[in-house]
Every structure is written in structure tokens, then in C-alpha cells.
Short mmCIF file of C-alpha atoms and ligand atoms in Angstrom, two decimals:
data_model
loop_
_atom_site.label_atom_id
_atom_site.label_comp_id
_atom_site.label_asym_id
_atom_site.label_seq_id
_atom_site.Cartn_x
_atom_site.Cartn_y
_atom_site.Cartn_z
CA MET A 1 -37.13 -2.01 0.99
CA GLU A 2 -35.54 1.29 0.44
CA GLU A 3 -32.39 1.44 -1.57
CA LYS A 4 -29.37 0.91 0.58
CA ILE A 5 -27.74 4.03 2.03
CA HIS A 6 -24.05 3.51 1.93
CA LEU A 7 -21.43 5.05 4.26
CA SER A 8 -19.43 6.48 1.27
CA PHE A 9 -20.50 5.26 -2.17
CA PRO A 10 -18.36 6.22 -5.22
CA HIS A 11 -19.79 9.33 -6.85
CA ILE A 12 -19.53 9.32 -10.57
CA SER A 13 -18.94 12.75 -12.01
CA GLY A 14 -20.07 11.98 -15.57
CA GLY A 15 -16.83 13.18 -17.13
CA GLU A 16 -14.96 9.95 -16.65
CA LEU A 17 -15.98 8.28 -19.91
CA LYS A 18 -14.77 11.24 -21.96
CA TYR A 19 -11.18 10.89 -20.63
CA ILE A 20 -11.28 7.05 -20.88
CA GLU A 21 -12.59 7.13 -24.51
CA ARG A 22 -9.71 9.54 -25.47
CA ALA A 23 -7.06 7.26 -23.72
CA ILE A 24 -8.45 4.19 -25.55
CA GLU A 25 -8.36 5.96 -28.90
CA GLY A 26 -4.72 6.82 -28.27
CA SER A 27 -3.96 3.28 -26.99
CA TRP A 28 -2.94 4.62 -23.58
CA ILE A 29 -4.16 1.52 -21.77
CA VAL A 30 -0.88 1.13 -19.96
CA PRO A 31 0.56 1.99 -16.56
CA LEU A 32 1.91 5.22 -17.85
CA GLY A 33 0.70 7.82 -20.18
CA PRO A 34 -0.42 11.44 -20.67
CA ASP A 35 -3.33 11.07 -18.18
CA VAL A 36 -1.08 10.04 -15.27
CA ASN A 37 0.97 13.14 -15.89
CA ALA A 38 -2.11 15.35 -16.30
CA PHE A 39 -3.61 13.87 -13.10
CA GLU A 40 -0.36 14.66 -11.19
CA SER A 41 -0.45 18.18 -12.53
CA GLY A 42 -4.01 18.61 -11.37
CA LEU A 43 -3.04 17.42 -7.82
CA LYS A 44 -0.16 19.88 -7.80
CA GLU A 45 -2.59 22.67 -8.64
CA VAL A 46 -4.73 21.62 -5.67
CA LEU A 47 -1.80 21.12 -3.24
CA GLY A 48 0.64 23.90 -4.32
CA GLU A 49 3.63 24.61 -6.43
CA GLU A 50 6.13 23.17 -3.76
CA CYS A 51 4.47 19.75 -3.98
CA PHE A 52 5.52 16.93 -6.43
CA PRO A 53 2.71 14.34 -6.50
CA VAL A 54 3.38 10.82 -7.80
CA ALA A 55 0.37 8.82 -8.78
CA LEU A 56 0.36 5.26 -7.51
CA SER A 57 -1.75 2.18 -7.45
CA ALA A 58 -2.81 2.71 -3.79
CA GLY A 59 -2.40 4.93 -0.78
CA THR A 60 -0.85 1.98 1.02
CA ALA A 61 1.86 1.82 -1.78
CA ALA A 62 2.55 5.50 -1.15
CA ILE A 63 3.25 4.90 2.60
CA HIS A 64 5.44 1.97 1.70
CA LEU A 65 7.53 4.17 -0.72
CA ALA A 66 7.73 6.99 1.75
CA LEU A 67 9.20 4.69 4.39
CA ILE A 68 11.60 3.21 1.79
CA GLN A 69 12.82 6.76 0.96
CA LEU A 70 13.18 7.62 4.59
CA GLY A 71 15.48 4.59 4.90
CA VAL A 72 13.34 2.52 7.14
CA GLY A 73 14.76 -0.96 7.29
CA TYR A 74 14.76 -4.28 9.26
CA GLY A 75 14.38 -3.70 12.98
CA ASP A 76 13.79 0.07 12.76
CA GLU A 77 11.17 1.59 14.97
CA VAL A 78 8.44 3.80 13.42
CA ILE A 79 5.88 5.70 15.40
CA CYS A 80 2.28 5.54 14.09
CA GLN A 81 -0.91 7.08 15.30
CA SER A 82 -2.96 4.15 16.73
CA PHE A 83 -6.34 5.53 15.91
CA THR A 84 -6.42 4.77 12.20
CA PHE A 85 -7.00 2.17 9.48
CA ALA A 86 -4.47 -0.83 9.46
CA ALA A 87 -3.10 0.43 6.04
CA SER A 88 -1.42 3.38 7.93
CA ALA A 89 0.91 0.86 9.75
CA ASN A 90 1.10 -2.25 7.61
CA PRO A 91 3.93 -0.90 5.38
CA ILE A 92 6.13 -0.59 8.44
CA THR A 93 6.05 -4.38 8.74
CA TYR A 94 6.59 -4.90 5.03
CA LEU A 95 10.07 -3.52 5.69
CA GLY A 96 10.72 -5.46 8.72
CA GLY A 97 10.25 -2.36 10.92
CA LYS A 98 8.52 -2.22 14.22
CA PRO A 99 5.45 -0.07 14.80
CA ILE A 100 5.29 1.96 17.97
CA PHE A 101 1.68 3.15 18.54
CA VAL A 102 0.78 6.51 20.05
CA ASP A 103 -2.58 7.69 21.20
CA SER A 104 -4.74 10.55 19.96
CA GLU A 105 -5.71 13.85 21.61
CA LEU A 106 -9.31 14.36 22.26
CA ASP A 107 -10.00 17.52 20.20
CA SER A 108 -8.69 16.52 16.77
CA TRP A 109 -8.87 12.65 17.45
CA ASN A 110 -5.41 12.70 15.87
CA LEU A 111 -1.84 12.08 17.22
CA SER A 112 -1.29 13.70 20.56
CA PRO A 113 1.81 15.95 20.44
CA GLU A 114 2.42 15.38 24.17
CA LEU A 115 2.21 11.59 24.07
CA LEU A 116 4.40 11.68 20.86
CA GLU A 117 7.20 13.28 22.84
CA ILE A 118 6.85 10.86 25.69
CA ALA A 119 7.07 8.00 23.32
CA ILE A 120 10.13 9.31 21.58
CA VAL A 121 11.95 10.02 24.80
CA ASP A 122 11.18 6.54 26.16
CA ARG A 123 12.23 4.84 22.79
CA ILE A 124 15.51 6.74 23.01
CA LYS A 125 15.92 5.47 26.47
CA VAL A 126 14.96 1.78 25.63
CA THR A 127 16.78 1.45 22.27
CA GLY A 128 19.55 4.17 22.41
CA SER A 129 18.18 5.79 19.16
CA ALA A 130 15.13 7.83 17.99
CA PRO A 131 12.47 6.16 15.87
CA LYS A 132 13.17 6.41 12.15
CA ALA A 133 9.87 8.09 11.24
CA ILE A 134 6.45 9.34 12.47
CA ILE A 135 3.16 8.51 10.68
CA VAL A 136 0.46 11.00 11.59
CA VAL A 137 -3.17 10.64 10.18
CA ASP A 138 -5.80 13.18 9.34
CA LEU A 139 -8.66 10.95 10.48
CA TYR A 140 -12.05 11.22 8.87
CA GLY A 141 -10.66 14.28 7.03
CA MET A 142 -9.80 16.14 10.27
CA PRO A 143 -6.36 17.66 10.14
CA ALA A 144 -3.95 16.68 12.87
CA ARG A 145 -2.31 19.30 15.14
CA MET A 146 0.51 19.70 12.72
CA ASN A 147 2.33 22.73 14.17
CA LYS A 148 2.99 21.07 17.53
CA ILE A 149 3.69 17.68 15.97
CA LYS A 150 6.33 19.30 13.67
CA VAL A 151 7.87 21.05 16.63
CA VAL A 152 8.30 17.72 18.46
CA ALA A 153 9.41 15.88 15.35
CA ASP A 154 12.02 18.61 14.54
CA LYS A 155 13.35 18.64 18.08
CA TYR A 156 14.36 15.05 17.66
CA ALA A 157 15.10 15.33 13.91
CA ILE A 158 12.49 12.63 13.00
CA PRO A 159 10.85 12.88 9.53
CA VAL A 160 7.13 12.91 9.30
CA VAL A 161 4.79 11.01 6.86
CA GLU A 162 1.36 12.59 6.75
CA ASP A 163 -1.31 9.97 5.93
CA ALA A 164 -3.90 12.22 4.38
CA ALA A 165 -5.75 9.28 2.68
CA GLU A 166 -9.04 10.55 4.08
CA ALA A 167 -8.30 14.30 3.97
CA LEU A 168 -7.88 15.52 0.36
CA GLY A 169 -9.47 18.97 0.39
CA SER A 170 -8.94 19.50 4.09
CA SER A 171 -6.64 22.18 5.36
CA TYR A 172 -4.91 23.40 8.48
CA ARG A 173 -3.86 27.04 8.96
CA GLY A 174 -4.52 27.59 5.29
CA CYS A 175 -2.28 24.76 4.03
CA MET A 176 -3.71 21.68 2.30
CA CYS A 177 -3.62 18.36 4.20
CA GLY A 178 -1.07 16.02 2.48
CA THR A 179 1.48 18.85 2.25
CA PHE A 180 2.81 18.86 5.86
CA GLY A 181 5.09 15.92 6.29
CA ASP A 182 8.39 15.14 4.61
CA PHE A 183 6.08 12.86 2.54
CA GLY A 184 2.24 13.13 2.21
CA VAL A 185 -0.08 10.25 1.26
CA LEU A 186 -3.34 10.39 -0.58
CA SER A 187 -5.82 7.58 -1.46
CA PHE A 188 -8.29 7.38 -4.29
CA ASN A 189 -9.92 4.12 -3.19
CA GLY A 190 -13.52 3.80 -4.11
CA ASN A 191 -14.84 5.11 -0.79
CA LYS A 192 -12.59 8.12 -0.51
CA ILE A 193 -13.34 11.77 -1.24
CA ILE A 194 -12.39 11.27 -4.93
CA THR A 195 -11.67 7.98 -6.54
CA THR A 196 -9.71 6.47 -9.38
CA SER A 197 -11.45 3.14 -8.75
CA GLY A 198 -8.30 2.33 -6.72
CA GLY A 199 -5.23 4.40 -6.44
CA GLY A 200 -3.11 6.70 -4.35
CA ALA A 201 -0.47 9.35 -4.47
CA LEU A 202 2.81 10.09 -2.72
CA ILE A 203 3.33 13.81 -2.22
CA CYS A 204 7.01 14.73 -2.38
CA HIS A 205 8.67 18.00 -1.79
CA SER A 206 11.41 17.84 -4.44
CA ALA A 207 11.51 16.81 -8.07
CA ASP A 208 14.37 14.38 -7.12
CA MET A 209 12.26 12.66 -4.46
CA ALA A 210 9.39 12.37 -6.92
CA GLU A 211 11.69 10.97 -9.60
CA ARG A 212 12.93 8.37 -7.20
CA ALA A 213 9.39 7.50 -6.29
CA VAL A 214 8.57 6.96 -9.96
CA PHE A 215 11.73 4.94 -10.42
CA LEU A 216 10.85 2.63 -7.40
CA SER A 217 7.16 2.28 -8.47
CA THR A 218 8.16 1.15 -11.94
CA GLN A 219 10.37 -1.86 -11.04
CA ALA A 220 13.49 0.24 -10.44
CA ARG A 221 15.00 -0.10 -13.97
CA ASP A 222 18.46 1.40 -14.27
CA ASN A 223 19.17 3.53 -17.25
CA ALA A 224 20.56 0.84 -19.57
CA PRO A 225 19.47 -0.78 -22.85
CA HIS A 226 18.96 -4.18 -21.24
CA TYR A 227 16.84 -4.67 -18.11
CA GLN A 228 19.32 -3.86 -15.33
CA HIS A 229 18.50 -3.42 -11.65
CA SER A 230 20.65 -2.15 -8.77
CA VAL A 231 17.86 -1.90 -6.14
CA ILE A 232 14.53 -3.79 -5.46
CA GLY A 233 11.62 -2.16 -7.32
CA TYR A 234 7.84 -2.30 -7.10
CA ASN A 235 4.95 -2.31 -9.53
CA TYR A 236 3.10 0.53 -7.88
CA ARG A 237 2.49 3.05 -10.60
CA MET A 238 -1.03 4.22 -11.29
CA SER A 239 -2.46 2.99 -14.62
CA ASN A 240 -3.39 5.49 -17.32
CA ILE A 241 -7.05 4.45 -17.23
CA ALA A 242 -7.29 4.98 -13.43
CA ALA A 243 -5.79 8.39 -13.95
CA CYS A 244 -8.54 9.27 -16.49
CA ILE A 245 -11.11 8.61 -13.82
CA GLY A 246 -9.09 10.70 -11.42
CA ARG A 247 -8.87 13.63 -13.79
CA ALA A 248 -12.59 13.72 -14.12
CA GLN A 249 -13.15 13.34 -10.35
CA LEU A 250 -10.57 16.01 -9.57
CA THR A 251 -12.60 18.66 -11.32
CA GLU A 252 -15.37 18.13 -8.77
CA LEU A 253 -13.16 18.02 -5.64
CA ASP A 254 -14.35 21.46 -4.31
CA MET A 255 -18.01 20.44 -4.78
CA ARG A 256 -17.44 17.05 -3.13
CA VAL A 257 -15.96 18.74 -0.04
CA ILE A 258 -18.75 21.31 0.07
CA ARG A 259 -21.37 18.53 -0.14
CA ARG A 260 -19.75 16.41 2.63
CA ARG A 261 -19.62 19.47 4.85
CA GLU A 262 -23.30 20.26 4.10
CA ILE A 263 -24.18 16.70 5.06
CA ASN A 264 -22.25 17.06 8.31
CA THR A 265 -24.19 20.26 9.05
CA MET A 266 -27.44 18.55 8.29
CA TYR A 267 -26.59 15.86 10.91
CA ARG A 268 -25.58 18.37 13.40
CA LYS A 269 -28.86 20.38 13.06
CA GLY A 270 -31.00 17.29 12.78
CA LEU A 271 -29.64 15.58 15.87
CA ILE A 272 -29.19 18.71 17.99
CA ASP A 273 -32.19 17.79 20.25
CA ILE A 274 -30.76 14.44 21.32
CA ASP A 275 -28.94 14.93 24.61
CA GLY A 276 -25.64 13.08 24.63
CA ILE A 277 -24.79 12.85 20.99
CA SER A 278 -21.71 14.85 20.01
CA PHE A 279 -19.64 15.15 16.89
CA GLN A 280 -16.01 15.14 15.81
CA SER A 281 -15.61 18.84 15.36
CA GLU A 282 -12.99 21.30 14.18
CA PRO A 283 -11.15 22.33 17.35
CA SER A 284 -10.66 25.89 16.11
CA ASP A 285 -11.01 27.96 12.88
CA GLU A 286 -7.45 26.80 12.01
CA TYR A 287 -9.01 23.53 11.03
CA TYR A 288 -10.96 22.92 7.98
CA SER A 289 -12.17 19.32 7.56
CA ASN A 290 -13.64 17.73 4.35
CA TYR A 291 -15.76 15.68 6.80
CA TRP A 292 -15.03 12.60 4.69
CA LEU A 293 -17.21 10.79 7.19
CA THR A 294 -19.48 12.26 9.69
CA THR A 295 -18.88 10.60 13.00
CA ILE A 296 -20.88 10.85 16.20
CA LEU A 297 -20.26 9.89 19.86
CA PHE A 298 -22.63 8.66 22.47
CA SER A 299 -22.36 9.99 26.02
CA LYS A 300 -21.79 7.67 28.98
CA ALA A 301 -25.39 7.95 29.93
CA LEU A 302 -26.59 7.08 26.33
CA MET A 303 -24.12 4.12 26.27
CA ALA A 304 -25.55 2.82 29.51
CA SER A 305 -29.06 3.01 28.12
CA GLY A 306 -28.05 0.95 25.06
CA ALA A 307 -28.69 3.74 22.64
CA LEU A 308 -25.75 2.92 20.35
CA GLU A 309 -26.99 -0.65 19.76
CA ARG A 310 -30.52 0.60 19.18
CA VAL A 311 -29.36 3.10 16.56
CA VAL A 312 -27.27 0.54 14.79
CA SER A 313 -30.10 -2.05 14.65
CA ARG A 314 -32.67 0.48 13.54
CA CYS A 315 -30.33 1.65 10.85
CA ASP A 316 -29.69 -1.91 9.78
CA ALA A 317 -33.42 -2.62 9.63
CA MET A 318 -33.82 0.48 7.39
CA ASN A 319 -30.94 -0.62 5.07
CA ILE A 320 -28.68 2.21 6.27
CA GLU A 321 -25.06 1.33 6.57
CA THR A 322 -23.24 2.50 9.74
CA ARG A 323 -19.87 1.55 11.03
CA PRO A 324 -17.91 1.66 14.32
CA LEU A 325 -14.90 4.00 14.34
CA TRP A 326 -11.45 2.60 13.42
CA LYS A 327 -10.42 0.15 16.00
CA PRO A 328 -7.19 1.44 17.48
CA LEU A 329 -4.21 -0.53 16.08
CA HIS A 330 -2.70 -1.24 19.46
CA LEU A 331 -5.77 -3.27 20.17
CA GLN A 332 -5.55 -5.26 16.94
CA PRO A 333 -4.53 -8.92 17.39
CA VAL A 334 -1.89 -8.54 14.57
CA PHE A 335 -0.20 -5.73 16.35
CA GLU A 336 -0.35 -7.12 19.88
CA PRO A 337 3.35 -7.16 20.56
CA ALA A 338 3.84 -3.50 19.53
CA PRO A 339 4.57 -0.93 22.28
CA PHE A 340 1.83 1.61 22.84
CA TYR A 341 2.01 5.02 24.57
CA GLY A 342 -1.47 6.34 25.51
CA ASP A 343 -4.10 7.39 27.95
CA GLY A 344 -7.11 5.55 26.52
CA THR A 345 -8.35 8.31 24.29
CA ALA A 346 -8.62 6.41 21.06
CA GLU A 347 -10.10 3.37 22.88
CA GLY A 348 -12.71 5.60 24.53
CA LEU A 349 -13.73 7.13 21.18
CA PHE A 350 -13.81 3.61 19.53
CA ASN A 351 -16.11 2.29 22.24
CA CYS A 352 -18.85 5.02 21.89
CA GLY A 353 -18.49 6.24 18.32
CA LEU A 354 -20.35 5.57 15.01
CA CYS A 355 -19.76 6.62 11.42
CA LEU A 356 -22.76 7.78 9.46
CA PRO A 357 -23.57 7.68 5.70
CA SER A 358 -21.66 10.68 4.29
CA GLY A 359 -21.07 10.19 0.56
CA ALA A 360 -21.26 13.35 -1.60
CA SER A 361 -23.96 11.67 -3.82
CA LEU A 362 -26.42 11.31 -0.93
CA THR A 363 -29.62 13.36 -1.43
CA ASP A 364 -31.02 15.61 1.29
CA GLU A 365 -33.92 13.23 1.46
CA GLN A 366 -31.60 10.35 2.24
CA VAL A 367 -29.84 12.29 4.96
CA GLU A 368 -33.08 13.33 6.48
CA PHE A 369 -34.14 9.61 6.37
CA VAL A 370 -31.01 8.68 8.28
CA ILE A 371 -31.59 11.48 10.85
CA ASN A 372 -35.20 10.37 11.37
CA THR A 373 -34.19 6.74 11.71
CA ILE A 374 -31.57 7.71 14.43
CA LYS A 375 -34.15 9.93 16.24
CA GLY A 376 -36.58 7.00 16.13
CA ALA A 377 -34.19 5.08 18.37
CA PHE A 378 -34.85 7.60 21.20
C1 PLP B 1 -7.82 4.29 2.81
C2 PLP B 1 -6.74 4.58 3.74
C3 PLP B 1 -5.42 4.08 3.44
C4 PLP B 1 -5.02 3.21 2.40
O1 PLP B 1 -5.32 3.76 1.12
P1 PLP B 1 -5.53 2.68 -0.05
O2 PLP B 1 -5.61 3.55 -1.24
O3 PLP B 1 -6.83 1.94 0.19
O4 PLP B 1 -4.43 1.71 -0.05
C5 PLP B 1 -4.48 4.48 4.42
N1 PLP B 1 -4.71 5.20 5.48
C6 PLP B 1 -5.93 5.56 5.77
C7 PLP B 1 -6.14 6.42 7.06
C8 PLP B 1 -6.98 5.30 4.91
O5 PLP B 1 -8.25 5.69 5.35
#
């Protein structure tokens, strides 16, 4: 049997041990230290001077802290893109808030600005006040239509959290994903574009906000000689050893993005002859996706012929990992009571889509092997 071809396997850069050894020699095996600061500076270099990144234990923790800083509390409504991973919305419920799900637009697969406005207007009508925040996602690395989303958000004075967990290295109109919202969120989980083994970052837009995030993520200790607390804190800070891995990984970010985009191009060229297969694609040259995962769609005719099932089972037999697209959150049992504003776009994509192996460590031969396996199903 061939070696398993994974969807998105962690890619070791080789430089990780050097950073870790230095940290251990200096006894920085603690949840703070020089490598956390250096990793944050590295992120700032990537994202821009006006960003203040705070390294955390997970992307999910970053969403949680963003919502806390935006004042989301018990009973507050928060709008969230439905077409995403559950971690985008879970922190709303940690705070006793109520998720309101909104559908995607067809070209970016991300939050529809039109449906967003419909949802806001209706929530104001139903509850008498506007939702407390909007969580928009850059799904599979594709930037959301941020200019229009910001216009709608500004019109109703609702802050935006950009969940760019999958989109480090992507950009929209020349600006990096993760920098658009009032807060941005990155993930360095093992399967993401770069990894710290597990980790995330909250992207703030002022030193004060970042300082507050550090405070909240390190148990919210007041400035006093004894342990004194005036607010509830969290243990969410990134460990120094994880930051060592992140520093090494960050040096290769550009190469990782280039490689994922190359793999995406290989799939497009390799599958061009199959009628009815299409791709999540940049809607215009304003969009630059890191193509974290290459995702394909099967046409109605292909679906009717059972092609999706045939591709999945052939890939399984060849030890190639594939995965359906994210199941929209408004269809998840746990979120069943949540209101949803949509036109079936995310559900339609979910029903006929598939994620293909896309990790930057895949060889050309492995990608060709996947392409040939898919072609063999036709
Ligand atoms: C991975 C992911 C998260 C969560 O990040 P963690 O670091 O795993 O907590 C949130 N949102 C999206 C869209 C993700 O893909």
C-alpha cells in the first residue's frame, strides 16, 4: 500500500529544533518568554505595522477573547457565517450569546453582504437592537468580500471579527487577511498553513487592545504584589516552546503559500478534461487565496451519475484522504435552534463539494497520483 496522502499534513521546516534547543538552554519552557514576543513581531512583519498580534493557545481562544473585548454577553446575538468550522461560532455560546447564521455568496463562498444586511435588519425588527458582532470567515484561504461587508457593518455600527484561521498569507485588495476586522483571528493548528503544533493569534489594532488580550489570556492578574483579580481571566497564552516552532515555520510562510497555489494549479490543469468539475476560484484579481485546501465541486449531472461517491471510494482505496466541505453550521444538530438567513448556497456547495490533499509537503508525484486516481473514477 502506498503511504497515506493526507489532506493537510504538518510540514516541518527543519529549523524548529534550533529554536527549541535555544529556548531549553535558556529555560524558557514556560507560557511566556522571548520566543512568544519574537513570534508576535514576525506576525506583525507579515500583517503590517498597524497590527498588534497576540499569540494564544488556539484560534478558538482568539475568537473567544475577541468577543469578550467586544462586550458580547449573556443573551447577545452575534452573526456568524454559516459555512465554516464549528470553532468559528462555538465561542459565542461560551459567553451565553446567541449565534445568528448567515449564508454565503456563490463566488467567494464566504458571507454574503446582501444576506448580511437582510439578517441585521430583521434582527433589529425582532429584538429591537442590532447584533453585537459579525464573524466573517476566509474559508479554505479565500478572502471574503470585505469591502462590501464593512460597508454593511459600518452602516449599522456593528464590529467585525475576521476568522482568518485558514487564510494566513491570503490577501484582498493588497491587504493581508486577518487585518480587516476590528479583530482578526489566526490558527496555527497542525493542519493549517503554518503550525505551532497547536496555537492561534488574536490580531488587534491598538497596543491597548493587545495588552488587554494578553492580560485576559494570562489569568487577568491585577497589578498587585499578591494574586488579585477584578475580572475573570483565561489560560490562553501561547507557550514559549510552541512559539519556537512558529518562528521556524513563519520563515517559510511565503514558500508554503506558493506551494499550495502550485498544487491548486496542478489540480486545475490535471482535471480540466473532466466535464462538470469546477473549483473554488478567486472571483477577481482583487482576491489572492493561499488555497489552504483545494476544493472541487461536482455538477448536477455528475452528482446524478454517482461520480462524487466513486471518486471518494477510489481515493479511499488508494489511501488518499478526501473530506466533504464544512457542513454549514445552521444544519448542525447543536445549533438547530439558531436563526438562519440564507438562500441555500452553503448547503448546495456542501452537498456537491470535496476537499483534496493540499499540504505544502506533497510532492508533484503525489499530486499526480491523486489526479490520476480521480480521473480513474470517470
Ligand atoms: C481551525 C479553525 C478554527 C479554530 O482554530 P484552532 O486553532 O483549531 O482553535 C477556527 N475557524 C476556522 C475557520 C478554522 O478552520
